[in-house]
XYZ file of C-alpha atoms in Angstrom:
65
model
C 3.289 -60.049 -27.907
C 3.555 -63.748 -26.622
C 0.750 -66.113 -26.959
C 0.190 -66.419 -23.181
C -2.608 -65.819 -20.909
C -2.336 -62.472 -18.961
C -3.702 -63.676 -15.976
C -2.983 -67.491 -15.704
C 0.274 -67.324 -17.931
C -0.683 -70.533 -19.881
C 1.080 -70.669 -23.204
C 1.322 -72.768 -26.111
C 2.262 -76.342 -26.108
C 4.530 -78.398 -28.485
C 4.824 -81.875 -29.692
C 4.750 -84.033 -32.682
C 2.337 -84.559 -35.506
C 2.255 -88.112 -36.280
C 1.520 -89.570 -39.785
C 0.235 -93.014 -40.329
C 3.654 -94.079 -41.230
C 4.471 -92.629 -37.608
C 6.780 -89.948 -39.209
C 7.139 -87.189 -36.563
C 7.249 -83.503 -37.420
C 7.071 -80.752 -34.889
C 4.034 -78.790 -34.353
C 2.367 -76.388 -31.931
C -0.953 -76.119 -30.079
C -1.801 -72.638 -29.453
C -4.019 -71.452 -26.680
C -7.463 -69.769 -27.571
C -6.785 -66.319 -26.573
C -9.696 -63.400 -26.519
C -9.302 -59.910 -25.884
C -11.555 -58.954 -22.925
C -12.156 -55.756 -20.802
C -11.556 -56.365 -17.196
C -12.035 -54.358 -14.184
C -8.551 -54.405 -12.153
C -8.226 -52.232 -9.095
C -11.150 -50.163 -9.950
C -9.997 -49.222 -13.542
C -10.884 -51.042 -16.824
C -8.111 -52.768 -18.762
C -7.919 -54.663 -21.903
C -6.062 -58.158 -21.408
C -5.771 -61.296 -23.516
C -7.058 -64.352 -21.629
C -7.818 -67.851 -22.641
C -11.447 -68.937 -22.856
C -11.135 -71.002 -19.818
C -10.201 -68.009 -17.788
C -12.808 -65.913 -19.544
C -15.428 -68.540 -18.498
C -14.251 -68.160 -14.820
C -14.176 -64.226 -14.858
C -17.734 -64.332 -16.247
C -18.858 -66.480 -13.344
C -17.255 -64.248 -10.876
C -18.524 -61.029 -12.457
C -15.197 -59.292 -13.096
C -16.011 -58.353 -16.991
C -16.642 -54.792 -17.600
C -19.636 -53.853 -19.776
């Protein structure tokens, strides 16, 4: 399963880790994914969403109890 948000599609970012000597090695910033139960078209589904998306869903009242 890909490390992507099921709703927004946000995924991991990549770049360089820099030491004090400015050596560059590749690194990855993963998204903070959480499993959450959401009501979609009247039925409850479990999706992996980012915490930012989760905050928005809680505000809109889409989270299943």
